[in-house]
Amino acid sequence: MFSNRILSYGIFEQAFYLKCIYCIIALILTIPIVDIFANTEFELRSHLLYYISLFLSTILIFSSKKTLSLEYFHYTIFFVIATIWSIQYGLYQIVPLKYISLGVLLFSLSQFEINIKAICFAIEVVCVLEISLSFLQLFGVISSASGMITGSFTNSTGLNSLLSYCLIFLLWEYGPKGKSYHLIILFLTFIVIAVTKCRFALAAISIVLLYTRNIRSPKKYILILLCLLCLSMFFWLKQDSTIGRLFIVYGTISLCLSHVFWGNGIFAFSKEYMNFQANFFKSNSSEKLAFLADNISHPLNEYLLLFETFGIFGLFILSTIFYQVWKNRHQENSIWATLLLLIAIMAVFSYCLHYPIIQLLCIISLSQIHTKDKRSVKFSRNIKLILFLFTLGVGILMAKSTYFEYKWKSAINMYSNNTNISDTMERFKYLYENWNGNPYFYYNYATALRDNMDYKLSNDIIEKYNNFHIDYDSMITKANNYYDLEDFDNAIKYYNQSHWMCPNRFVPLQGLMRTYKAMGNYYASTEIAKEIIKKKIKKKSYKVSLIKMEAENLLKYEYKNY
């Protein structure tokens, strides 16, 4: 009876409750909480987002009208997110579950027309909190894990993606009638983006403002001019970064061409790219590119990643989404279409969709692109019950995975504090036997095994990690294990592989120098030592200084009579 009275007053149709819920989401996602999980991919805020998505979907399902809209566009997106991703990821629990939760949220939100005023306040809260954190980091009051300006994120990419969305949204909403504090928020948002020298955000903002005609404020043209000036300056100042990005694009396209139609599958990029980079530097003596090379886990372009994973099939699915947005960009959808355009442009130059809050904002925007197709079905109690049981089941499975992450982090804390090492390793073994699908656990476990001198098992676990990721760090760990096992041939193999993956690094050369010395190959050892001494330093550190000192001592004292 009470729920019927609420519905009769039209509160849900006015999306009044959405304002409160999105404020809660905004606060949860932006307050800098200390992560309780082992990897940022599966941190507390990420899990909370998907739980809240399921919770909100359940509320929406039970508060929906007697008819359920089946607009083709939303059904297509739901199918893509919930089915394609689930099939591809198979047994890796958390990945399909989180995308299914977003798919359910998208389908649920599409049943309502969100009042822009209802989420404007939440966007303001997000923006102000991120700006405040950024300025505190800028002036050294607090520090981020990376030492850069990142707001509540682990990387400036997430911060700038969010602030770009907020800037366009608020500029649209304020218009020429904005108050003075609105202008201050917009100005400070731009300052943070400029200070972090984020080129993709400046480019995306400029393109969107040039494209849309609905933002008529004079601030628009001032902002475009400032963005273009900063963009041209940053491209000139960060030429090396641009060259590095272009090389990654070249490498990714080369990998994509091997399986054009169906792609190379999930984790294809993380398994193949670093080997491609190593093979490139083995056969090409480009000192410039070799000096810029780094350990890469993402192509810095969401479309290339989609192409590498799903091939032309994935791009076709994406093109149908773009077509629906373009076809239905009429007046009532214009703000949401513009925000989706912003995200689409940022995805060309970054991994913005890697961040849960950007996923949420994308889902909100997609859900409001209403088509002219008004097909609907009767929304019976049985359908509501089925949907409720489905979301409940997904929530239970996510809770199981979250518990695994919590136990994993607890084991790491115990290990870091040297608390009962044998008991800690037993916990790692238990977690290994009850793995939740997070491949980073394998690397973490292998590292712990190495520290406990179980080198053979450590390499066995690294092999499992390499089924998902082949990178510089895993090659170094393998090489070190083989060195300690006195399997010098394999040690040399993996030291060489890690060296060619990132030719500017010193650790692989140090490993080669020590291995050749242990083998009694003094000539090779001294040649490597000479290479270390002459090698140009990309980033000064105490560790690099020690490696150079070790090489100098080897030449000066140990082999002076050689």
XYZ file of C-alpha atoms in Angstrom:
562
model
C 0.000 0.000 0.000
C 2.740 2.420 0.953
C 4.684 1.769 -2.258
C 1.502 2.248 -4.303
C 0.928 5.619 -2.649
C 4.477 6.673 -3.431
C 4.076 5.667 -7.059
C 0.750 7.475 -7.293
C 2.427 10.724 -6.268
C 4.911 10.289 -9.138
C 8.051 10.589 -7.016
C 9.838 7.840 -8.906
C 8.825 9.311 -12.279
C 10.417 12.596 -11.189
C 13.608 10.701 -10.309
C 13.680 12.397 -6.919
C 15.228 9.368 -5.229
C 17.978 9.255 -7.877
C 19.358 12.541 -6.554
C 19.927 11.017 -3.133
C 21.346 7.738 -4.448
C 23.749 9.403 -6.871
C 24.966 11.722 -4.132
C 25.826 8.632 -2.086
C 27.607 7.069 -5.076
C 29.515 10.298 -5.697
C 30.715 10.471 -2.088
C 31.734 6.803 -2.007
C 33.669 7.041 -5.256
C 35.487 10.278 -4.499
C 36.419 10.171 -0.807
C 40.018 8.880 -0.766
C 39.557 5.581 1.062
C 42.575 3.436 1.837
C 42.212 0.439 -0.491
C 41.707 -2.853 1.315
C 42.329 -5.006 -1.723
C 45.537 -6.150 -3.322
C 45.086 -4.622 -6.750
C 43.509 -1.385 -7.923
C 41.503 -3.312 -10.518
C 39.468 -4.800 -7.681
C 39.611 -2.113 -5.034
C 36.904 -1.237 -2.518
C 35.402 1.609 -4.533
C 35.159 -0.587 -7.621
C 33.263 -3.318 -5.779
C 31.003 -0.792 -4.074
C 30.075 0.629 -7.474
C 28.847 -2.731 -8.724
C 27.022 -3.518 -5.490
C 25.257 -0.154 -5.616
C 24.465 -0.761 -9.292
C 22.693 -3.996 -8.370
C 20.953 -2.351 -5.397
C 19.774 0.562 -7.515
C 18.646 -1.818 -10.266
C 16.537 -3.747 -7.758
C 14.853 -0.522 -6.582
C 14.216 0.521 -10.175
C 12.764 -2.870 -11.065
C 10.262 -2.839 -8.204
C 9.347 0.820 -8.680
C 8.829 0.470 -12.413
C 5.504 0.955 -14.133
C 3.218 -1.885 -15.195
C 4.835 -1.921 -18.652
C 8.487 -2.506 -19.401
C 10.057 -0.556 -22.257
C 11.994 -2.685 -24.751
C 13.698 -0.001 -26.761
C 16.012 -1.672 -29.240
C 18.994 0.467 -28.329
C 19.049 -0.373 -24.631
C 18.342 -4.027 -25.290
C 21.324 -4.132 -27.662
C 23.677 -2.531 -25.168
C 22.532 -4.820 -22.394
C 23.064 -7.839 -24.650
C 26.555 -6.686 -25.586
C 27.676 -6.007 -22.023
C 25.992 -8.898 -20.229
C 26.384 -11.670 -22.819
C 29.495 -11.020 -24.937
C 31.715 -10.196 -21.975
C 30.361 -13.105 -19.911
C 30.978 -15.657 -22.668
C 34.479 -14.377 -23.354
C 35.598 -14.329 -19.729
C 34.097 -17.674 -18.905
C 35.301 -18.811 -15.492
C 36.894 -15.544 -14.372
C 34.207 -14.656 -11.903
C 34.429 -10.961 -11.118
C 34.804 -9.758 -14.708
C 31.485 -10.993 -16.142
C 29.704 -10.209 -12.875
C 30.660 -6.552 -12.841
C 29.652 -6.055 -16.461
C 26.380 -7.890 -15.923
C 25.650 -5.550 -12.990
C 26.289 -2.535 -15.223
C 24.109 -4.083 -17.917
C 21.246 -4.588 -15.462
C 21.664 -1.007 -14.260
C 21.584 0.276 -17.840
C 18.432 -1.664 -18.644
C 16.770 -0.494 -15.410
C 17.715 3.184 -15.821
C 16.431 3.170 -19.391
C 12.901 2.712 -18.013
C 13.021 6.228 -16.503
C 13.803 9.699 -17.675
C 16.408 11.124 -15.340
C 15.918 14.722 -14.338
C 19.209 16.499 -15.022
C 18.710 18.636 -11.926
C 18.585 15.458 -9.854
C 22.214 14.551 -10.609
C 23.644 18.042 -11.158
C 24.283 18.426 -7.443
C 26.047 15.036 -7.320
C 28.272 16.096 -10.229
C 29.101 19.336 -8.397
C 30.031 17.359 -5.273
C 32.277 15.052 -7.278
C 33.937 17.967 -9.035
C 34.565 20.018 -5.884
C 35.960 17.030 -3.975
C 38.348 16.083 -6.787
C 39.482 19.688 -7.233
C 40.102 20.031 -3.493
C 42.131 16.817 -3.346
C 44.100 17.845 -6.434
C 45.095 21.217 -4.985
C 46.037 19.606 -1.660
C 48.331 17.266 -3.616
C 49.657 20.152 -5.709
C 50.731 22.123 -2.618
C 52.123 19.065 -0.832
C 49.566 18.904 1.976
C 48.788 15.293 1.072
C 50.499 12.958 -1.352
C 49.271 10.293 -3.753
C 50.810 6.840 -4.179
C 52.432 7.880 -7.473
C 53.572 11.282 -6.208
C 51.576 13.035 -8.939
C 48.283 14.947 -8.932
C 45.701 12.163 -9.125
C 42.809 13.256 -6.896
C 41.181 10.163 -5.404
C 42.439 8.014 -8.297
C 45.640 6.021 -8.658
C 46.460 7.758 -11.934
C 45.879 11.214 -13.422
C 44.026 9.646 -16.370
C 41.040 8.788 -14.188
C 41.061 12.231 -12.575
C 41.111 14.088 -15.894
C 38.481 11.838 -17.463
C 36.108 12.574 -14.593
C 36.845 16.317 -14.511
C 36.331 16.588 -18.283
C 32.896 14.986 -17.948
C 32.038 17.293 -15.043
C 33.244 20.379 -16.912
C 31.110 19.736 -20.007
C 28.088 18.749 -17.906
C 28.291 21.804 -15.664
C 29.028 24.193 -18.526
C 25.930 22.871 -20.291
C 23.818 23.138 -17.164
C 25.040 26.564 -16.016
C 24.987 28.209 -19.445
C 25.261 31.996 -19.618
C 23.173 32.371 -16.434
C 25.680 30.700 -14.135
C 26.498 32.301 -10.813
C 29.945 33.416 -9.720
C 30.698 30.233 -7.770
C 29.786 28.232 -10.891
C 32.428 30.150 -12.813
C 34.957 29.457 -10.052
C 34.256 25.697 -10.219
C 34.678 25.676 -14.011
C 37.884 27.710 -13.822
C 39.452 25.523 -11.123
C 38.463 22.386 -13.050
C 40.310 23.684 -16.103
C 43.332 24.643 -13.958
C 43.644 21.087 -12.594
C 43.449 19.595 -16.101
C 46.043 22.101 -17.347
C 48.413 21.579 -14.408
C 48.429 17.818 -15.007
C 49.273 18.522 -18.692
C 46.522 16.162 -19.838
C 46.450 16.392 -23.629
C 43.638 13.923 -24.273
C 41.267 15.819 -21.939
C 42.072 19.188 -23.520
C 41.627 17.759 -27.030
C 38.319 16.090 -26.142
C 36.923 19.215 -24.473
C 37.910 21.388 -27.453
C 36.318 19.050 -30.012
C 33.101 18.699 -28.031
C 32.748 22.453 -27.497
C 33.386 23.110 -31.191
C 30.826 20.472 -32.158
C 27.902 21.334 -29.906
C 25.743 24.366 -30.525
C 23.652 23.996 -27.393
C 26.276 25.563 -25.109
C 25.904 29.253 -25.935
C 27.818 30.738 -23.031
C 30.708 33.137 -23.863
C 32.767 30.973 -21.491
C 32.695 28.308 -24.207
C 34.905 30.234 -26.644
C 37.327 31.373 -23.937
C 37.648 27.763 -22.819
C 38.252 26.528 -26.374
C 41.028 29.098 -26.847
C 42.677 28.156 -23.536
C 42.438 24.431 -24.334
C 44.012 24.847 -27.764
C 46.827 27.025 -26.409
C 47.639 24.563 -23.627
C 47.290 21.620 -26.004
C 49.788 23.025 -28.511
C 52.230 23.864 -25.702
C 51.978 20.412 -24.106
C 52.461 18.635 -27.433
C 55.673 20.632 -27.892
C 56.843 19.998 -24.313
C 55.965 16.267 -24.339
C 57.150 15.231 -27.791
C 58.763 12.065 -26.455
C 55.476 10.954 -24.902
C 53.703 11.488 -28.228
C 56.318 9.417 -30.069
C 55.944 6.661 -27.469
C 52.165 6.622 -27.853
C 52.434 6.382 -31.642
C 54.794 3.434 -31.296
C 52.278 1.648 -29.034
C 49.546 2.285 -31.620
C 51.803 0.864 -34.346
C 52.503 -2.237 -32.270
C 48.845 -2.801 -31.400
C 47.730 -2.503 -35.026
C 50.415 -5.024 -36.003
C 48.979 -7.474 -33.461
C 45.397 -6.809 -34.591
C 46.197 -7.735 -38.192
C 46.988 -11.327 -37.207
C 43.304 -12.046 -36.412
C 41.266 -9.364 -38.136
C 37.764 -10.818 -38.000
C 37.355 -12.367 -34.542
C 40.258 -10.814 -32.672
C 42.861 -12.496 -30.498
C 40.626 -12.899 -27.433
C 40.581 -11.645 -23.868
C 44.015 -10.806 -22.418
C 45.470 -10.930 -25.933
C 47.124 -7.525 -25.672
C 48.645 -8.170 -22.253
C 49.968 -11.555 -23.461
C 51.369 -10.452 -26.809
C 52.392 -6.812 -26.810
C 55.546 -6.936 -24.674
C 56.891 -9.853 -26.724
C 56.202 -7.810 -29.863
C 58.109 -4.899 -28.331
C 61.042 -7.174 -27.475
C 61.162 -8.632 -30.991
C 61.003 -5.136 -32.491
C 64.015 -3.887 -30.556
C 65.968 -7.066 -31.301
C 65.685 -6.369 -35.037
C 65.614 -2.548 -35.016
C 68.321 -0.359 -33.509
C 66.193 2.698 -32.734
C 67.893 4.404 -29.790
C 65.110 6.968 -29.432
C 62.327 4.391 -29.144
C 64.470 2.095 -26.997
C 65.035 4.918 -24.523
C 61.280 5.644 -24.374
C 60.155 2.009 -24.060
C 58.213 1.024 -20.950
C 56.257 -1.866 -19.455
C 52.911 -1.532 -21.288
C 49.636 -3.156 -20.211
C 47.144 -1.103 -22.267
C 47.304 0.330 -25.832
C 46.095 3.732 -24.542
C 43.202 3.473 -26.987
C 39.975 1.700 -26.055
C 39.040 1.067 -29.701
C 42.353 -0.611 -30.504
C 41.930 -2.774 -27.409
C 38.434 -3.720 -28.594
C 39.792 -4.491 -32.086
C 42.626 -6.584 -30.645
C 40.172 -8.493 -28.438
C 37.102 -8.971 -30.665
C 38.321 -7.999 -34.136
C 35.985 -6.526 -36.741
C 33.073 -8.218 -34.954
C 33.658 -6.048 -31.874
C 33.992 -2.892 -33.966
C 30.730 -3.777 -35.752
C 28.879 -4.060 -32.433
C 30.357 -0.726 -31.351
C 29.372 0.914 -34.653
C 25.730 -0.103 -34.102
C 25.857 1.669 -30.739
C 27.336 4.799 -32.323
C 24.698 4.674 -35.031
C 21.864 4.531 -32.514
C 23.299 7.473 -30.556
C 23.745 9.529 -33.742
C 20.263 8.667 -35.036
C 18.625 9.666 -31.756
C 20.599 12.798 -30.940
C 17.424 14.917 -30.897
C 16.886 17.837 -28.548
C 15.860 15.945 -25.427
C 18.873 13.632 -25.791
C 21.407 16.287 -26.749
C 23.199 16.653 -23.403
C 23.595 12.886 -23.014
C 24.738 12.475 -26.619
C 27.296 15.262 -26.094
C 28.649 13.611 -22.941
C 28.919 10.292 -24.774
C 30.816 12.071 -27.553
C 33.249 13.366 -24.928
C 33.846 9.856 -23.546
C 34.178 8.474 -27.084
C 36.886 11.029 -27.933
C 38.769 10.465 -24.667
C 38.740 6.738 -25.392
C 40.820 7.402 -28.528
C 43.734 8.730 -26.462
C 43.440 7.003 -23.079
C 42.074 4.097 -21.051
C 39.293 6.174 -19.463
C 36.790 3.280 -19.459
C 39.193 1.422 -17.198
C 37.771 3.439 -14.268
C 34.482 2.402 -12.589
C 33.105 5.926 -12.177
C 33.568 6.632 -15.902
C 31.764 3.360 -16.609
C 28.917 4.555 -14.366
C 28.706 7.955 -16.073
C 28.744 6.256 -19.455
C 25.902 3.954 -18.366
C 23.844 6.922 -17.124
C 24.343 8.764 -20.414
C 23.581 5.692 -22.552
C 20.407 4.942 -20.614
C 18.957 8.344 -21.512
C 19.379 8.079 -25.297
C 15.713 7.314 -25.919
C 14.699 6.074 -29.338
C 11.391 6.511 -31.104
C 10.745 2.800 -30.730
C 8.310 2.564 -27.825
C 7.744 -1.200 -27.762
C 6.856 -2.496 -24.326
C 5.658 -5.602 -22.548
C 3.543 -6.160 -19.479
C 5.750 -6.066 -16.393
C 4.211 -8.828 -14.293
C 5.133 -9.906 -10.790
C 6.788 -13.037 -12.164
C 9.146 -10.993 -14.362
C 9.982 -8.767 -11.380
C 10.684 -11.856 -9.269
C 12.959 -13.370 -11.940
C 14.913 -10.139 -12.301
C 15.198 -9.819 -8.521
C 16.493 -13.388 -8.143
C 18.961 -12.753 -10.983
C 20.384 -9.618 -9.363
C 20.465 -11.398 -5.995
C 22.457 -14.291 -7.478
C 24.930 -11.929 -9.130
C 25.299 -10.058 -5.838
C 26.060 -13.276 -3.927
C 28.730 -14.307 -6.447
C 30.274 -10.831 -6.262
C 30.303 -11.040 -2.469
C 32.223 -14.321 -2.711
C 34.817 -12.724 -4.988
C 35.058 -9.668 -2.744
C 35.708 -11.921 0.253
C 38.579 -13.529 -1.669
C 40.088 -10.099 -2.329
C 39.778 -9.209 1.342
C 41.506 -12.419 2.453
C 44.196 -11.814 -0.151
C 44.895 -8.334 1.159
C 44.973 -9.663 4.724
C 47.593 -12.235 3.691
C 49.674 -9.497 2.045
C 49.539 -7.369 5.197
C 50.625 -10.311 7.335
C 53.472 -11.086 4.953
C 54.602 -7.457 4.787
C 54.718 -7.278 8.580
C 56.626 -10.600 8.824
C 53.792 -11.985 10.933
C 53.978 -15.805 11.140
C 55.346 -16.412 7.640
C 54.435 -20.119 7.564
C 50.805 -19.333 8.416
C 50.780 -16.593 5.802
C 52.048 -18.955 3.104
C 49.341 -21.441 4.079
C 46.799 -18.694 3.509
C 48.280 -17.990 0.102
C 48.061 -21.697 -0.711
C 44.398 -21.808 0.345
C 43.624 -18.761 -1.795
C 45.478 -20.352 -4.711
C 43.239 -23.420 -4.436
C 40.140 -21.179 -4.315
C 41.229 -18.643 -6.928
C 38.612 -16.034 -7.892
C 39.913 -15.277 -11.379
C 42.171 -12.304 -10.660
C 45.434 -13.061 -12.541
C 47.404 -10.570 -10.441
C 47.052 -12.955 -7.504
C 49.354 -15.397 -9.323
C 52.101 -12.803 -9.644
C 51.684 -11.779 -6.006
C 51.836 -15.408 -4.851
C 54.885 -16.127 -7.041
C 56.710 -13.151 -5.543
C 55.977 -14.367 -2.007
C 57.217 -17.852 -2.917
C 60.430 -16.399 -4.318
C 61.036 -14.432 -1.120
C 60.679 -17.736 0.746
C 63.245 -19.339 -1.597
C 60.739 -21.710 -3.212
C 62.050 -20.796 -6.656
C 60.696 -23.755 -8.624
C 57.110 -23.349 -7.429
C 57.420 -19.604 -7.930
C 58.204 -20.161 -11.612
C 55.317 -22.636 -11.920
C 52.933 -19.960 -10.623
C 54.488 -17.316 -12.909
C 53.692 -19.612 -15.836
C 50.028 -19.465 -14.840
C 50.260 -15.668 -14.629
C 51.778 -15.615 -18.115
C 48.594 -17.210 -19.456
C 47.061 -13.759 -18.872
C 49.970 -11.310 -18.774
C 53.472 -11.509 -20.190
C 55.373 -8.470 -19.023
C 58.750 -7.159 -17.953
C 58.217 -7.850 -14.235
C 57.272 -11.503 -14.711
C 60.285 -12.092 -16.984
C 62.623 -10.590 -14.388
C 61.088 -12.755 -11.642
C 61.522 -15.853 -13.793
C 65.127 -14.980 -14.595
C 65.968 -14.352 -10.931
C 64.431 -17.691 -9.965
C 66.450 -19.543 -12.580
C 69.598 -17.736 -11.436
C 69.047 -18.853 -7.844
C 68.334 -22.395 -9.089
C 71.681 -22.181 -10.941
C 69.901 -22.840 -14.228
C 72.042 -20.197 -15.931
C 70.960 -20.894 -19.510
C 67.305 -20.145 -18.731
C 68.343 -17.207 -16.554
C 70.199 -15.679 -19.518
C 67.192 -16.366 -21.771
C 64.747 -14.463 -19.576
C 67.178 -11.689 -18.643
C 67.670 -11.095 -22.365
C 63.931 -11.158 -23.006
C 63.251 -8.614 -20.252
C 66.158 -6.486 -21.511
C 64.673 -6.259 -25.008
C 61.216 -5.575 -23.620
C 62.533 -2.424 -21.920
C 66.042 -1.690 -23.254
C 66.409 1.367 -20.992
C 66.225 -0.699 -17.788
C 69.353 -1.598 -15.804
C 68.149 -4.619 -13.798
C 68.257 -7.133 -16.701
C 71.821 -6.097 -17.530
C 72.781 -6.481 -13.882
C 71.317 -9.994 -13.944
C 73.235 -10.865 -17.112
C 76.473 -9.510 -15.627
C 76.073 -11.625 -12.494
C 75.030 -14.738 -14.441
C 78.013 -14.626 -16.781
C 80.262 -14.058 -13.785
C 78.788 -17.111 -12.016
C 79.363 -19.166 -15.176
C 82.993 -18.042 -15.320
C 82.468 -16.204 -18.611
C 84.588 -13.192 -17.662
C 84.673 -11.664 -21.114
C 80.855 -11.515 -21.414
C 80.564 -10.264 -17.840
C 82.991 -7.384 -18.415
C 81.300 -6.432 -21.693
C 77.953 -6.172 -19.917
C 79.599 -4.108 -17.152
C 80.966 -1.674 -19.762
C 77.485 -1.393 -21.300
C 75.983 -0.600 -17.889
C 78.549 2.152 -17.230
C 77.973 3.803 -20.631
C 74.191 3.416 -20.527
C 72.106 6.603 -20.451
C 69.866 6.956 -17.392
C 66.182 7.595 -18.087
C 65.210 8.202 -14.483
C 67.763 8.627 -11.709
C 67.358 6.392 -8.674
C 69.417 4.970 -5.862
C 69.034 1.460 -7.298
C 70.504 2.508 -10.660
C 73.446 4.133 -8.861
C 74.156 0.864 -7.024
C 74.033 -1.115 -10.282
C 76.498 1.259 -11.947
C 78.770 1.077 -8.886
C 78.658 -2.730 -9.010
C 79.683 -2.656 -12.681
C 82.536 -0.224 -11.978
C 83.802 -2.379 -9.094
C 83.692 -5.467 -11.276
C 85.918 -3.792 -13.880
C 88.175 -2.044 -11.388
C 88.936 -4.769 -8.854
C 87.809 -8.232 -9.841
C 88.984 -8.375 -13.464
C 91.782 -5.852 -13.560
C 94.246 -8.596 -14.379
C 92.005 -10.341 -16.852
